[in-house]
Every structure is written in structure tokens, then in C-alpha cells.
XYZ file of C-alpha atoms in Angstrom:
402
model
C -16.773 18.842 7.088
C -13.901 19.433 9.479
C -11.757 17.676 11.980
C -10.394 14.813 9.861
C -6.773 14.143 10.691
C -4.716 11.447 8.932
C -1.320 10.093 9.955
C 0.658 8.411 7.169
C 4.176 7.000 7.067
C 4.324 5.450 3.598
C 3.262 6.353 0.044
C 0.669 3.549 -0.047
C -0.935 4.793 3.156
C -1.309 8.272 1.653
C -2.789 6.819 -1.540
C -5.370 4.928 0.486
C -6.244 8.011 2.529
C -7.030 9.786 -0.760
C -9.124 6.786 -1.831
C -11.032 6.976 1.460
C -11.697 10.707 1.031
C -12.835 10.126 -2.553
C -15.189 7.322 -1.541
C -16.561 9.451 1.276
C -17.143 12.384 -1.097
C -19.118 10.091 -3.382
C -21.313 9.027 -0.464
C -20.261 5.399 -0.467
C -19.539 2.510 0.618
C -20.256 0.685 -2.603
C -19.623 -2.939 -3.613
C -16.631 -4.070 -5.612
C -17.277 -3.538 -9.312
C -15.370 -3.655 -12.559
C -15.353 -0.079 -13.827
C -14.010 0.776 -17.279
C -10.797 2.775 -17.522
C -11.225 6.534 -17.565
C -9.346 9.340 -19.344
C -6.354 10.797 -17.560
C -6.769 13.962 -15.539
C -7.428 16.886 -17.880
C -7.821 14.657 -20.929
C -10.972 14.304 -22.998
C -12.418 10.833 -23.702
C -10.584 9.200 -26.580
C -7.791 11.795 -26.556
C -4.316 10.306 -26.692
C -1.288 11.724 -24.954
C 1.714 13.019 -26.853
C 3.436 9.631 -26.870
C 0.368 7.820 -28.177
C -0.773 6.584 -24.771
C -3.064 8.086 -22.224
C -1.014 9.363 -19.322
C 2.609 9.882 -18.405
C 5.742 7.949 -19.244
C 5.609 5.246 -16.608
C 8.371 5.105 -14.010
C 11.422 7.312 -14.364
C 10.468 7.835 -17.999
C 11.768 4.369 -18.840
C 11.006 2.857 -22.202
C 9.247 -0.472 -22.370
C 10.097 -3.396 -24.571
C 7.759 -4.750 -27.197
C 4.837 -3.258 -29.071
C 2.358 -1.232 -27.042
C -1.353 -1.366 -27.653
C -4.030 0.935 -26.175
C -6.900 -0.808 -24.458
C -10.461 0.508 -24.618
C -13.314 0.164 -22.177
C -15.750 -2.717 -22.592
C -18.825 -1.812 -24.628
C -21.914 -0.628 -22.793
C -20.232 0.288 -19.479
C -20.791 3.776 -18.083
C -17.893 5.979 -16.936
C -17.139 6.200 -13.229
C -18.299 9.499 -11.679
C -15.826 12.125 -10.594
C -16.235 13.115 -6.963
C -16.472 16.658 -5.676
C -13.116 18.294 -5.001
C -11.337 16.829 -2.016
C -10.699 20.406 -0.925
C -14.142 20.230 0.713
C -13.369 17.031 2.618
C -11.960 18.852 5.668
C -8.962 16.512 5.553
C -5.557 17.288 7.043
C -2.843 14.730 6.275
C 0.230 14.627 8.494
C 3.198 12.826 6.951
C 5.345 11.266 9.680
C 8.300 11.042 7.344
C 10.429 7.879 7.380
C 14.212 8.037 7.054
C 14.923 5.906 3.986
C 15.357 7.961 0.804
C 13.094 5.870 -1.475
C 10.098 6.146 0.841
C 10.699 9.862 1.357
C 10.894 10.474 -2.387
C 7.654 8.615 -3.113
C 5.957 10.371 -0.209
C 7.024 13.796 -1.526
C 5.393 13.015 -4.881
C 2.258 11.562 -3.275
C 2.011 14.629 -1.024
C 2.025 16.841 -4.111
C -0.728 14.747 -5.704
C -2.767 15.195 -2.525
C -2.217 18.944 -2.572
C -3.267 19.018 -6.221
C -6.556 17.461 -5.068
C -7.044 20.261 -2.534
C -5.950 18.294 0.551
C -3.936 19.988 3.307
C -0.650 18.133 3.837
C 1.864 18.782 6.619
C 5.319 17.225 6.448
C 6.823 16.225 9.805
C 10.442 15.072 10.013
C 9.447 13.106 13.061
C 12.491 10.842 13.140
C 15.358 13.214 12.387
C 17.370 15.189 14.865
C 17.591 15.297 18.612
C 14.252 15.947 20.242
C 12.259 15.228 17.055
C 9.827 12.912 18.823
C 9.063 15.332 21.656
C 8.738 18.258 19.246
C 6.385 16.328 16.944
C 4.200 15.140 19.801
C 3.892 18.690 21.066
C 2.957 20.079 17.649
C 0.354 17.405 16.949
C -1.331 17.202 20.351
C -3.666 20.125 19.606
C -4.837 18.984 16.140
C -5.273 15.454 17.488
C -7.515 16.599 20.347
C -9.586 18.703 17.932
C -10.059 15.901 15.400
C -13.479 14.322 15.084
C -12.027 11.445 13.040
C -8.478 10.116 12.955
C -7.295 8.085 9.966
C -4.233 5.888 10.413
C -2.319 3.959 7.823
C -0.396 1.681 10.165
C -1.943 0.581 13.461
C 1.323 -1.250 14.274
C 3.373 1.962 14.100
C 4.899 2.801 17.465
C 4.726 6.483 16.490
C 0.995 6.327 15.752
C 0.396 4.327 18.924
C 2.254 6.954 20.934
C 0.188 9.731 19.355
C -3.066 7.942 20.120
C -2.183 7.756 23.809
C -2.495 11.562 23.899
C -6.137 11.531 22.983
C -8.722 8.909 22.108
C -10.673 10.027 19.040
C -14.358 9.136 18.760
C -13.985 7.865 15.206
C -11.004 5.950 13.874
C -10.477 4.762 10.310
C -7.683 2.315 9.500
C -6.610 2.243 5.852
C -4.407 -0.376 4.229
C -0.689 -0.429 4.838
C 0.007 -3.546 2.861
C -1.208 -6.891 4.088
C -0.798 -5.688 7.684
C -4.509 -4.812 7.661
C -5.391 -8.497 7.581
C -3.247 -9.154 10.649
C -4.608 -6.095 12.470
C -8.185 -7.268 11.971
C -7.355 -10.815 13.069
C -5.486 -9.687 16.179
C -8.236 -7.225 17.055
C -10.842 -9.981 16.800
C -8.766 -12.296 19.004
C -8.004 -9.596 21.567
C -4.250 -9.954 21.047
C -1.550 -7.315 21.284
C -0.663 -5.688 17.974
C 2.479 -7.308 16.543
C 3.593 -7.375 12.919
C 3.247 -10.807 11.345
C 6.916 -11.199 10.355
C 8.282 -10.503 13.832
C 9.197 -13.326 16.165
C 7.263 -13.777 19.383
C 9.933 -12.824 21.939
C 9.838 -9.229 23.169
C 13.125 -7.335 23.010
C 14.141 -4.493 25.360
C 12.558 -1.846 23.114
C 9.279 -3.756 22.868
C 9.193 -4.302 26.619
C 9.749 -0.584 27.234
C 6.934 0.316 24.843
C 4.548 -2.406 26.068
C 2.406 0.024 28.138
C 2.033 2.325 25.120
C 1.135 -0.616 22.878
C -1.452 -1.874 25.363
C -3.117 1.533 25.660
C -2.985 2.117 21.910
C -4.683 -1.190 21.272
C -7.632 0.026 23.311
C -7.651 3.273 21.302
C -7.705 1.188 18.110
C -10.583 -1.013 19.234
C -14.322 -0.258 19.174
C -16.095 0.753 22.359
C -19.218 2.562 23.502
C -17.421 5.853 22.831
C -15.435 4.923 19.718
C -16.261 3.598 16.257
C -13.684 1.744 14.165
C -13.824 1.620 10.364
C -11.453 -0.497 8.277
C -11.152 0.836 4.733
C -9.570 -1.932 2.722
C -9.176 -3.682 -0.605
C -8.227 -6.894 1.208
C -10.509 -9.757 2.257
C -11.029 -8.806 5.893
C -13.594 -10.323 8.226
C -15.008 -7.460 10.324
C -13.971 -7.826 13.970
C -16.894 -7.442 16.377
C -18.066 -3.841 16.572
C -16.155 -2.624 13.510
C -17.238 -1.573 10.028
C -15.389 -2.691 6.891
C -15.675 -0.395 3.863
C -14.490 -1.511 0.435
C -11.645 0.324 -1.272
C -12.032 -0.334 -5.012
C -9.453 2.281 -6.111
C -12.077 4.508 -7.702
C -9.935 7.644 -7.370
C -6.961 5.956 -9.021
C -9.091 4.724 -11.930
C -10.826 8.063 -12.398
C -7.623 10.112 -12.238
C -5.157 8.006 -14.247
C -5.057 5.815 -17.317
C -6.013 3.607 -18.966
C -2.435 2.417 -19.519
C -0.773 1.324 -22.715
C 0.056 -2.377 -22.617
C 3.262 -4.051 -23.717
C 3.475 -7.553 -25.130
C 5.774 -8.738 -22.356
C 5.371 -9.268 -18.630
C 6.486 -7.276 -15.588
C 7.728 -8.733 -12.304
C 6.958 -7.117 -8.946
C 9.640 -7.278 -6.293
C 9.153 -7.892 -2.609
C 10.957 -6.995 0.623
C 10.571 -10.495 2.086
C 14.356 -10.902 1.959
C 14.882 -7.636 3.814
C 12.379 -8.588 6.535
C 14.249 -11.860 7.115
C 11.522 -14.181 5.818
C 12.979 -15.471 2.531
C 16.513 -16.645 1.749
C 18.180 -14.229 -0.714
C 19.713 -16.925 -2.948
C 16.400 -18.775 -3.250
C 14.690 -15.498 -4.056
C 17.129 -14.678 -6.864
C 16.705 -18.161 -8.297
C 12.911 -17.767 -8.267
C 13.074 -14.366 -9.975
C 15.295 -15.833 -12.697
C 12.948 -18.754 -13.365
C 9.833 -16.567 -13.406
C 11.395 -13.998 -15.740
C 12.341 -16.649 -18.270
C 9.037 -18.500 -18.045
C 6.895 -15.396 -18.600
C 9.085 -13.332 -20.888
C 9.469 -10.561 -18.331
C 11.676 -7.586 -19.142
C 11.206 -5.301 -16.127
C 11.421 -5.716 -12.362
C 9.478 -3.179 -10.294
C 11.415 -2.848 -7.064
C 9.768 -2.537 -3.684
C 10.807 0.695 -1.999
C 12.427 -1.256 0.867
C 14.550 -3.552 -1.288
C 18.280 -3.222 -0.663
C 20.510 -1.789 -3.373
C 22.909 -4.754 -3.356
C 20.042 -7.201 -3.890
C 18.664 -5.140 -6.779
C 22.141 -5.077 -8.330
C 22.146 -8.886 -8.221
C 18.676 -8.991 -9.782
C 19.850 -6.878 -12.722
C 23.171 -8.686 -13.144
C 21.920 -12.269 -12.785
C 18.563 -12.031 -14.577
C 19.052 -9.310 -17.183
C 15.859 -7.613 -16.014
C 15.590 -3.837 -16.112
C 15.204 -2.788 -12.482
C 12.745 0.089 -12.101
C 12.304 2.028 -8.887
C 8.776 3.475 -9.173
C 8.315 7.117 -8.277
C 4.771 6.411 -7.013
C 2.952 3.412 -5.505
C 2.687 0.571 -7.995
C -1.094 0.940 -8.321
C -0.570 4.436 -9.768
C 2.513 3.472 -11.772
C 0.682 0.591 -13.440
C -2.438 2.652 -14.034
C -0.427 5.386 -15.740
C 1.474 2.814 -17.811
C 3.008 1.508 -19.914
C 2.624 -1.868 -18.237
C 2.894 -5.506 -19.268
C -0.152 -7.528 -20.219
C 0.843 -9.870 -17.382
C 2.098 -8.778 -13.970
C 3.769 -11.487 -11.889
C 4.125 -10.969 -8.153
C 5.109 -12.816 -5.030
C 2.620 -12.737 -2.125
C 2.006 -9.085 -1.288
C -0.733 -6.505 -1.175
C -0.528 -5.854 -4.928
C -2.061 -9.250 -5.743
C -5.238 -7.792 -4.211
C -4.922 -4.134 -5.243
C -3.664 -4.297 -8.832
C -6.689 -6.229 -10.177
C -8.877 -3.431 -8.782
C -6.732 -0.541 -9.970
C -6.411 -2.135 -13.435
C -10.024 -3.295 -13.756
C -11.213 -3.208 -17.341
C -7.753 -2.806 -18.889
C -7.080 -6.433 -19.865
C -4.033 -6.778 -17.591
C -3.668 -10.184 -15.928
C -2.152 -10.394 -12.432
C -0.500 -13.678 -11.410
C 0.905 -14.663 -8.026
C 3.712 -17.110 -7.265
C 3.549 -18.813 -3.895
C 6.547 -18.901 -1.569
C 7.948 -22.431 -1.512
C 8.642 -23.832 1.970
C 12.345 -24.251 1.236
C 12.691 -20.522 0.517
C 11.714 -19.543 4.070
C 14.591 -18.981 6.456
C 14.831 -20.944 9.681
C 14.943 -17.710 11.670
C 11.652 -16.448 10.184
C 8.599 -15.966 12.378
C 6.599 -19.190 12.821
C 3.556 -17.308 11.538
C 5.204 -16.308 8.264
C 4.332 -19.388 6.211
C 0.649 -19.421 7.159
C 0.278 -15.684 6.686
C 1.815 -15.730 3.208
C -0.337 -18.696 2.216
C -3.417 -16.774 3.321
C -2.394 -13.750 1.220
C -2.215 -16.001 -1.850
C -5.275 -18.091 -1.086
C -7.503 -15.062 -0.569
C -6.408 -13.344 -3.814
C -9.441 -14.391 -5.862
C -8.792 -12.048 -8.795
C -5.345 -13.381 -9.620
C -3.980 -16.414 -11.446
C -2.078 -18.883 -9.271
C 1.332 -19.908 -10.620
C 3.113 -23.173 -10.009
C 6.832 -22.653 -9.570
C 9.153 -24.998 -11.358
């Protein structure tokens, strides 16, 4: 198969492109299912790694607190099949590299994982240097016109929207870029312009200048007589008219990594809701402190967009060990070690981690955002959107904050 071109701008997008290629190689879609953990890549069933676990050392080689216990697969469940090599998928991934160092570092490591799977990966510094945008558009116009299917990780990306104005592919697949997939599907169904959920309604000068591009791109990201739209997602998405929703159950992640060793304590998952202007920073720090004490947490997995000064406060005021994962959290947790309980605020991981960690015994819990934490300047849609993220997370435990 040829002519499959993917544009990614974040580590999670690249992970989900690999999941899509894996699912396609297996000839799916298939329903959500609990699949037992599998041996790590290159490891025989039942073989332990050098440190007594099953794969890797977790994030940055950090040590975990408490006693670690290996988890086995439930009795009577068959192993998940390994797909054919992704080298035969005809997939070309183009990384439209962001500028922040954390995202670039994670993307470099994810790009190497993709290459290890036989996938062609091209790195484009599309945002650095004078003339980068024009140069990138010129280099990608040919491959885009030749592509039979285009896979995008962020339909709200102005860069992706600009690229899609060059050529309208016959087949488009949208993979998850966080909870934005839920908003994309809802806006597509309502016929609205594509706007990120945390942004306020008024258009600024930049948005007004790009409005024609956004309008055209929305048509290129919508189904028509000449275009099919697939949404490949682990989130609860109602298919907009004319689209196909395919389930992402993280089969590649489970087949390639783990099962993880479990610690006796809990891990907290950070969020960038402060950085996006939704949550008050002082309220957030207070919530992290309360949750850490209530659940015996020892580590705080930072979101790649969290600011350094906020993370310094988290470490100083809570005593938590702040860990900046080298890979998306789904892979980090699957490789382990990881806590028996993972506590998160509303984010994509409350949907993805239960799938990636299926069969391991890890419990994922979500803490709702209290109304008083939300800043007055936040988008009016923020509260309802966050509540929907929590309410639709059926595989997690709901926590009451107090």
C-alpha cells in the first residue's frame, strides 16, 4: 500500500498514527476489549528484565517509592496478535516540529520508535527561521498531492489547515490529539468553524486573517461525495453524519511494551489547564497538595506544556517528585514502573490509560475541576467541556475533592 501521508505536531499524535497503522495492518476495526499484558519487545513470555520488571526503567530512569510487584495476565486469556511489520504500511509521517523543547524531545524519541517499526519519518522544522513556512509548503505540496490518504493529528492546527488548502485528499483520517477530537466531531456535526474549546469566542487579528484558510480547511476536513472522513479515536465520539469512527484500543502499545511493574503508591498526572488560562494556578496547587496527601502519591507526571516555574512550585509545596516523561504517558505507564492508582484531572489520559493498561490491575481515577478553580477569563465553554470529559470516562473512578 502506498500514498499514506501523516502530519503530526505532538508526540501523542505520532503515537496514535502508529496505533492506526497497526490496527489497519491487523485488518480491523475491532471492538474495545480487555487484552492481557504482553511481553516487551524482544522478550519471551515470562522473561523478566534485568531489574526484575518487564521493560525499561520508567521515565528518566527514576526510581519509584515502595515495593514493586509484577502483575500477570488473567487466566484463560489469549495473547494479542502481533501485526505485520509497519514497513509494509506505505506510511510516510511528516513531523511539523513545534518550538518548545519538551515537545521536540518527546517527538524525537517517538520518531525513532516509528523508524524502528519500519515507518518513514521526515522531520520538518516548519516554525524556525525566516521563510520556514513557505519552504515547508513547497516541499510538502508534491507528497500531499500524491497521497491517497492523509492522516492528521490536529484538525485545529493552522499549519495543517494551510497544507490542506493545497490539495483535497480523497481519504482523510483524524487521530486523537487529546480531547480536541471530541470538539472536532461536535463542531463538524453542527457545521461550525473549527475553534479550540479553551479559546474565547472573539476573533483576534490573526484569526481574522486566517479565516478564509480555516473556512476552506473545514470543507477539506468534512465528508463529501469525493471525500471520506475517518475518526480514529479512543474517546467517546458520536460519528458526525457521513463519517466513520474507528476504535483505538492501544493494541500496538500493549503488544510492544509491558506489562509494567506496580508500586504500592499512587502517581498524579499533571495538566496544562493553568497554562491555557482555564484554571487558577493557586487553586491548582492546592488541589494537587490535597490529592497527593489523600492518595499517598509520590510522583507527579508533568504535562509537556507545563511551565517550569509551576512545576518548581509543585515540587516545593507538595514534596512530590516531578517527572518529565520522555514519551507519551500511555507508553511511560505501560513500560513502568507505575503506581497501582493513577490520579488525573480531566484530560485525555482518563480515557486512554485504562485502555493502554488493560489487564494490569492499575486503577485510574479522575478528579473533577471545581467551579471555583476556573478563572473568570476562561472560555464560557470550558466548564461544560471539562465536565463532559469526566462524565464520559466510563473506565475510571470518580473522585470527590475535599
